[in-house]
mmCIF file of C-alpha atoms in Angstrom:
data_model
loop_
_atom_site.group_PDB
_atom_site.id
_atom_site.type_symbol
_atom_site.label_atom_id
_atom_site.label_comp_id
_atom_site.label_asym_id
_atom_site.label_seq_id
_atom_site.Cartn_x
_atom_site.Cartn_y
_atom_site.Cartn_z
ATOM 1 C CA UNK S 400 -0.406 0.379 0.261
ATOM 2 C CA UNK S 401 1.180 3.055 -0.618
ATOM 3 C CA UNK S 402 0.717 6.519 0.911
ATOM 4 C CA UNK S 403 -0.900 9.721 0.265
ATOM 5 C CA UNK S 404 1.351 11.983 2.035
ATOM 6 C CA UNK S 405 3.350 13.757 0.087
ATOM 7 C CA UNK S 406 7.131 13.536 0.654
ATOM 8 C CA UNK S 407 9.883 15.403 -0.682
ATOM 9 C CA UNK S 408 12.646 13.054 -2.406
ATOM 10 C CA UNK S 409 15.852 13.832 -3.312
ATOM 11 C CA UNK S 410 17.163 11.574 -6.554
ATOM 12 C CA UNK S 411 20.888 11.502 -7.465
ATOM 13 C CA UNK S 412 21.461 10.764 -10.860
ATOM 14 C CA UNK S 413 18.786 11.966 -12.096
ATOM 15 C CA UNK S 414 19.023 12.641 -15.907
ATOM 16 C CA UNK S 415 17.851 9.976 -17.354
ATOM 17 C CA UNK S 416 17.178 6.388 -16.740
ATOM 18 C CA UNK S 417 16.064 5.105 -13.652
ATOM 19 C CA UNK S 418 17.032 8.641 -12.070
ATOM 20 C CA UNK S 419 14.252 10.039 -14.443
ATOM 21 C CA UNK S 420 11.589 7.816 -14.511
ATOM 22 C CA UNK S 421 11.957 7.830 -10.630
ATOM 23 C CA UNK S 422 11.311 11.323 -10.256
ATOM 24 C CA UNK S 423 8.707 11.752 -13.281
ATOM 25 C CA UNK S 424 6.619 9.365 -11.437
ATOM 26 C CA UNK S 425 7.285 10.451 -7.500
ATOM 27 C CA UNK S 426 6.033 14.215 -9.323
ATOM 28 C CA UNK S 427 3.153 13.209 -11.326
ATOM 29 C CA UNK S 428 2.228 11.210 -7.429
ATOM 30 C CA UNK S 429 2.348 14.758 -6.427
ATOM 31 C CA UNK S 430 5.757 14.327 -4.169
ATOM 32 C CA UNK S 431 8.261 17.552 -4.167
ATOM 33 C CA UNK S 432 11.271 16.462 -6.465
ATOM 34 C CA UNK S 433 15.456 17.627 -6.031
ATOM 35 C CA UNK S 434 16.909 15.993 -8.751
ATOM 36 C CA UNK S 435 20.038 15.871 -7.974
ATOM 37 C CA UNK S 436 22.318 15.843 -11.138
ATOM 38 C CA UNK S 437 26.147 16.635 -12.453
ATOM 39 C CA UNK S 438 24.983 18.459 -15.829
ATOM 40 C CA UNK S 439 22.766 21.504 -15.108
ATOM 41 C CA UNK S 440 21.686 22.020 -17.947
ATOM 42 C CA UNK S 441 20.250 17.997 -18.852
ATOM 43 C CA UNK S 442 19.411 18.888 -15.690
ATOM 44 C CA UNK S 443 16.487 21.717 -16.727
ATOM 45 C CA UNK S 444 15.530 19.883 -19.634
ATOM 46 C CA UNK S 445 14.466 16.748 -17.856
ATOM 47 C CA UNK S 446 12.682 18.620 -15.178
ATOM 48 C CA UNK S 447 11.140 20.982 -18.405
ATOM 49 C CA UNK S 448 9.531 17.753 -19.120
ATOM 50 C CA UNK S 449 8.073 16.935 -16.211
ATOM 51 C CA UNK S 450 6.317 20.199 -15.811
ATOM 52 C CA UNK S 451 5.464 20.184 -19.193
ATOM 53 C CA UNK S 452 3.698 16.662 -18.738
ATOM 54 C CA UNK S 453 2.769 17.501 -14.859
ATOM 55 C CA UNK S 454 2.021 21.184 -14.075
ATOM 56 C CA UNK S 455 1.844 21.123 -11.425
ATOM 57 C CA UNK S 456 4.673 19.153 -9.747
ATOM 58 C CA UNK S 457 7.115 20.662 -8.096
ATOM 59 C CA UNK S 458 10.187 19.261 -9.591
ATOM 60 C CA UNK S 459 13.406 21.523 -8.347
ATOM 61 C CA UNK S 460 17.423 20.716 -9.806
ATOM 62 C CA UNK S 461 20.400 20.933 -8.037
ATOM 63 C CA UNK S 462 24.001 20.729 -8.421
ATOM 64 C CA UNK S 463 25.124 17.581 -7.546
ATOM 65 C CA UNK S 464 28.241 15.122 -8.236
ATOM 66 C CA UNK S 465 28.408 12.221 -5.929
ATOM 67 C CA UNK S 466 32.302 11.958 -5.837
ATOM 68 C CA UNK S 467 33.014 15.245 -4.861
ATOM 69 C CA UNK S 468 33.119 16.934 -1.004
ATOM 70 C CA UNK S 469 32.431 20.540 -2.575
ATOM 71 C CA UNK S 470 29.191 19.173 -4.726
ATOM 72 C CA UNK S 471 27.259 17.541 -2.043
ATOM 73 C CA UNK S 472 28.098 19.951 0.603
ATOM 74 C CA UNK S 473 26.727 22.797 -2.065
ATOM 75 C CA UNK S 474 23.873 20.185 -2.649
ATOM 76 C CA UNK S 475 22.846 20.869 0.511
ATOM 77 C CA UNK S 476 22.901 24.129 1.519
ATOM 78 C CA UNK S 477 20.443 24.489 -1.704
ATOM 79 C CA UNK S 478 18.527 22.273 -0.621
ATOM 80 C CA UNK S 479 18.957 23.285 3.144
ATOM 81 C CA UNK S 480 17.892 26.867 2.172
ATOM 82 C CA UNK S 481 15.599 26.126 0.514
ATOM 83 C CA UNK S 482 13.335 25.686 3.223
ATOM 84 C CA UNK S 483 11.698 22.582 1.160
ATOM 85 C CA UNK S 484 12.942 19.617 4.059
ATOM 86 C CA UNK S 485 13.770 16.371 2.550
ATOM 87 C CA UNK S 486 12.133 13.030 3.410
ATOM 88 C CA UNK S 487 13.859 10.605 1.418
ATOM 89 C CA UNK S 488 16.854 10.552 0.034
ATOM 90 C CA UNK S 489 17.219 7.974 -3.001
ATOM 91 C CA UNK S 490 20.783 7.075 -3.541
ATOM 92 C CA UNK S 491 20.773 6.450 -7.681
ATOM 93 C CA UNK S 492 23.528 7.285 -9.563
ATOM 94 C CA UNK S 493 25.706 4.307 -10.725
ATOM 95 C CA UNK S 494 28.516 3.144 -13.636
ATOM 96 C CA UNK S 495 28.697 0.049 -14.479
ATOM 97 C CA UNK S 496 32.600 0.978 -15.310
ATOM 98 C CA UNK S 497 34.682 -2.382 -16.373
ATOM 99 C CA UNK S 498 33.241 -5.265 -18.264
ATOM 100 C CA UNK S 499 36.997 -7.330 -18.045
ATOM 101 C CA UNK S 500 36.663 -11.461 -17.522
ATOM 102 C CA UNK S 501 38.054 -11.882 -13.864
ATOM 103 C CA UNK S 502 40.603 -12.933 -15.756
ATOM 104 C CA UNK S 503 41.208 -9.994 -17.091
ATOM 105 C CA UNK S 504 40.179 -7.388 -14.056
ATOM 106 C CA UNK S 505 43.185 -5.016 -12.557
ATOM 107 C CA UNK S 506 43.316 -3.357 -9.357
ATOM 108 C CA UNK S 507 42.350 0.496 -11.151
ATOM 109 C CA UNK S 508 39.054 -1.091 -12.689
ATOM 110 C CA UNK S 509 37.682 -0.859 -9.175
ATOM 111 C CA UNK S 510 38.480 2.513 -8.492
ATOM 112 C CA UNK S 511 36.030 4.863 -10.468
ATOM 113 C CA UNK S 512 32.706 2.489 -9.929
ATOM 114 C CA UNK S 513 33.086 2.082 -6.327
ATOM 115 C CA UNK S 514 34.145 5.880 -6.269
ATOM 116 C CA UNK S 515 30.998 6.223 -7.683
ATOM 117 C CA UNK S 516 28.359 3.542 -6.658
ATOM 118 C CA UNK S 517 29.255 2.638 -2.923
ATOM 119 C CA UNK S 518 31.189 6.361 -2.008
ATOM 120 C CA UNK S 519 29.179 7.949 -3.534
ATOM 121 C CA UNK S 520 26.190 6.857 -1.390
ATOM 122 C CA UNK S 521 28.111 7.303 1.302
ATOM 123 C CA UNK S 522 28.965 10.632 1.361
ATOM 124 C CA UNK S 523 25.772 11.955 0.136
ATOM 125 C CA UNK S 524 24.202 10.085 2.927
ATOM 126 C CA UNK S 525 26.465 11.413 5.288
ATOM 127 C CA UNK S 526 25.994 15.040 4.228
ATOM 128 C CA UNK S 527 22.486 14.526 4.043
ATOM 129 C CA UNK S 528 21.671 13.275 7.435
ATOM 130 C CA UNK S 529 21.022 16.239 9.973
ATOM 131 C CA UNK S 530 18.592 16.999 6.896
ATOM 132 C CA UNK S 531 16.763 13.618 6.582
ATOM 133 C CA UNK S 532 16.871 13.795 10.273
ATOM 134 C CA UNK S 533 14.538 16.773 10.436
ATOM 135 C CA UNK S 534 11.783 14.650 8.712
ATOM 136 C CA UNK S 535 9.054 12.812 10.311
ATOM 137 C CA UNK S 536 8.957 10.373 8.494
ATOM 138 C CA UNK S 537 12.277 10.005 6.945
ATOM 139 C CA UNK S 538 14.034 7.078 4.108
ATOM 140 C CA UNK S 539 16.706 6.482 3.002
ATOM 141 C CA UNK S 540 16.645 4.148 -0.062
ATOM 142 C CA UNK S 541 19.245 2.730 -1.875
ATOM 143 C CA UNK S 542 19.274 1.572 -5.457
ATOM 144 C CA UNK S 543 21.208 -1.841 -5.836
ATOM 145 C CA UNK S 544 20.942 -4.418 -7.495
ATOM 146 C CA UNK S 545 20.386 -8.306 -7.650
ATOM 147 C CA UNK S 546 24.373 -8.099 -9.390
ATOM 148 C CA UNK S 547 25.265 -7.369 -5.789
ATOM 149 C CA UNK S 548 23.308 -10.461 -3.871
ATOM 150 C CA UNK S 549 25.027 -14.120 -3.042
ATOM 151 C CA UNK S 550 21.893 -15.569 -3.309
ATOM 152 C CA UNK S 551 21.304 -14.804 -6.518
ATOM 153 C CA UNK S 552 24.057 -14.543 -8.799
ATOM 154 C CA UNK S 553 24.223 -18.103 -7.327
ATOM 155 C CA UNK S 554 20.990 -19.316 -8.651
ATOM 156 C CA UNK S 555 20.851 -20.760 -11.745
ATOM 157 C CA UNK S 556 17.647 -19.405 -12.338
ATOM 158 C CA UNK S 557 18.659 -16.052 -12.720
ATOM 159 C CA UNK S 558 20.024 -14.740 -15.445
ATOM 160 C CA UNK S 559 22.354 -12.562 -13.333
ATOM 161 C CA UNK S 560 24.262 -16.500 -12.628
ATOM 162 C CA UNK S 561 25.255 -16.535 -15.871
ATOM 163 C CA UNK S 562 27.066 -12.928 -16.260
ATOM 164 C CA UNK S 563 30.509 -13.076 -14.655
ATOM 165 C CA UNK S 564 32.265 -9.472 -13.720
ATOM 166 C CA UNK S 565 34.189 -8.609 -10.789
ATOM 167 C CA UNK S 566 33.778 -4.320 -10.578
ATOM 168 C CA UNK S 567 29.806 -3.928 -10.632
ATOM 169 C CA UNK S 568 28.718 -7.048 -9.124
ATOM 170 C CA UNK S 569 30.733 -6.667 -5.750
ATOM 171 C CA UNK S 570 30.142 -2.486 -5.857
ATOM 172 C CA UNK S 571 26.472 -3.800 -5.223
ATOM 173 C CA UNK S 572 27.317 -6.345 -2.555
ATOM 174 C CA UNK S 573 29.109 -3.500 -0.684
ATOM 175 C CA UNK S 574 26.414 -0.838 -1.548
ATOM 176 C CA UNK S 575 23.833 -3.656 -0.201
ATOM 177 C CA UNK S 576 26.449 -4.526 3.509
ATOM 178 C CA UNK S 577 25.897 -1.126 4.067
ATOM 179 C CA UNK S 578 22.687 -0.882 3.626
ATOM 180 C CA UNK S 579 22.144 -3.543 5.836
ATOM 181 C CA UNK S 580 24.879 -1.514 8.342
ATOM 182 C CA UNK S 581 23.110 1.946 8.111
ATOM 183 C CA UNK S 582 19.484 0.078 9.374
ATOM 184 C CA UNK S 583 20.904 -0.957 11.972
ATOM 185 C CA UNK S 584 22.235 2.336 13.601
ATOM 186 C CA UNK S 585 19.733 4.477 12.497
ATOM 187 C CA UNK S 586 16.696 3.070 13.971
ATOM 188 C CA UNK S 587 14.481 5.821 13.245
ATOM 189 C CA UNK S 588 15.190 6.153 9.323
ATOM 190 C CA UNK S 589 13.725 3.740 7.057
ATOM 191 C CA UNK S 590 16.648 1.997 5.143
ATOM 192 C CA UNK S 591 15.772 -0.018 1.562
ATOM 193 C CA UNK S 592 17.963 -1.285 -1.009
ATOM 194 C CA UNK S 593 16.036 -1.733 -4.480
ATOM 195 C CA UNK S 594 16.983 -4.253 -7.115
ATOM 196 C CA UNK S 595 15.257 -2.857 -10.376
ATOM 197 C CA UNK S 596 16.271 -5.673 -12.213
ATOM 198 C CA UNK S 597 17.799 -6.011 -15.752
ATOM 199 C CA UNK S 598 15.882 -2.978 -17.198
ATOM 200 C CA UNK S 599 17.137 -0.519 -20.215
ATOM 201 C CA UNK S 600 19.055 1.763 -19.438
ATOM 202 C CA UNK S 601 22.211 3.377 -21.003
ATOM 203 C CA UNK S 602 24.267 1.214 -18.210
ATOM 204 C CA UNK S 603 23.080 -2.144 -20.056
ATOM 205 C CA UNK S 604 23.988 -0.400 -23.659
ATOM 206 C CA UNK S 605 20.033 -0.942 -23.022
ATOM 207 C CA UNK S 606 20.104 -4.329 -24.023
ATOM 208 C CA UNK S 607 17.537 -4.731 -20.752
ATOM 209 C CA UNK S 608 14.443 -6.938 -21.321
ATOM 210 C CA UNK S 609 12.326 -4.493 -18.920
ATOM 211 C CA UNK S 610 11.364 -0.890 -19.710
ATOM 212 C CA UNK S 611 12.295 1.390 -17.274
ATOM 213 C CA UNK S 612 8.951 2.042 -15.559
ATOM 214 C CA UNK S 613 8.446 -1.388 -14.511
ATOM 215 C CA UNK S 614 12.260 -0.478 -13.947
ATOM 216 C CA UNK S 615 11.835 1.870 -10.907
ATOM 217 C CA UNK S 616 8.666 0.404 -9.671
ATOM 218 C CA UNK S 617 10.596 -1.038 -6.857
ATOM 219 C CA UNK S 618 12.412 2.635 -6.299
ATOM 220 C CA UNK S 619 8.726 3.774 -6.117
ATOM 221 C CA UNK S 620 7.760 1.302 -3.696
ATOM 222 C CA UNK S 621 10.382 1.537 -0.978
ATOM 223 C CA UNK S 622 10.030 5.211 -1.400
ATOM 224 C CA UNK S 623 6.682 5.561 -0.961
ATOM 225 C CA UNK S 624 4.978 1.962 0.623
ATOM 226 C CA UNK S 625 3.177 2.269 4.040
ATOM 227 C CA UNK S 626 5.851 -1.201 4.414
ATOM 228 C CA UNK S 627 7.655 -2.381 1.927
ATOM 229 C CA UNK S 628 8.037 -5.523 0.637
ATOM 230 C CA UNK S 629 11.664 -5.639 3.017
ATOM 231 C CA UNK S 630 14.689 -4.182 2.934
ATOM 232 C CA UNK S 631 15.786 -5.818 0.054
ATOM 233 C CA UNK S 632 13.741 -5.770 -3.283
ATOM 234 C CA UNK S 633 12.566 -5.595 -6.670
ATOM 235 C CA UNK S 634 9.563 -5.114 -8.324
ATOM 236 C CA UNK S 635 8.138 -8.863 -7.565
ATOM 237 C CA UNK S 636 8.821 -8.684 -3.877
ATOM 238 C CA UNK S 637 11.824 -9.017 -1.352
ATOM 239 C CA UNK S 638 15.275 -10.328 -2.622
ATOM 240 C CA UNK S 639 17.373 -12.479 -0.657
ATOM 241 C CA UNK S 640 20.673 -10.994 -0.023
#
């Protein structure tokens, strides 16, 4: 069941794919949305399209590079000083990185991916926690992946078990652990990891079998449902860790 109370949401990586669609759906449902973007021009273009389809929507753009302390701090000041508050933080920004075979992967391949997929969410969460804690019903949503699940990647029935790579899966496995630790350490905040599933986005060269709307089902549920299906969910329910 989804709540009807409007929550102010910040989504990182909001200029395309899952991020832009999450913003569109939340704005259409009446939630004030902050779009965290690296490219302001691209962000304003996406925001304009959302407003064109939903003239009453409250969509704001803030420059936010999850790899930069200064950028995230500036974004925090912008949101804080706006007076909108913040109820839901969605750490969506992510990159695929090297697709080299495990035997060909080198340590340097990990650095940019972990910088965005793991350290980015930690940096943004740490910075925005003071504002999030002021919400009467705060939520922290991590956009993860079944590729970060030991159970899923070892299930022969799942496509994830056929994909062999060291970098992206390990970054999401680490993010899943961070999610569980935040959930334990932040009892006043609902913490949820969302697995979009194999969705057609630029991350996979648009090879995914799900539409971007289907891919955002779990993210939207994590943001809005009175009782999300679990701490790690996809559009079908709980995902095994």
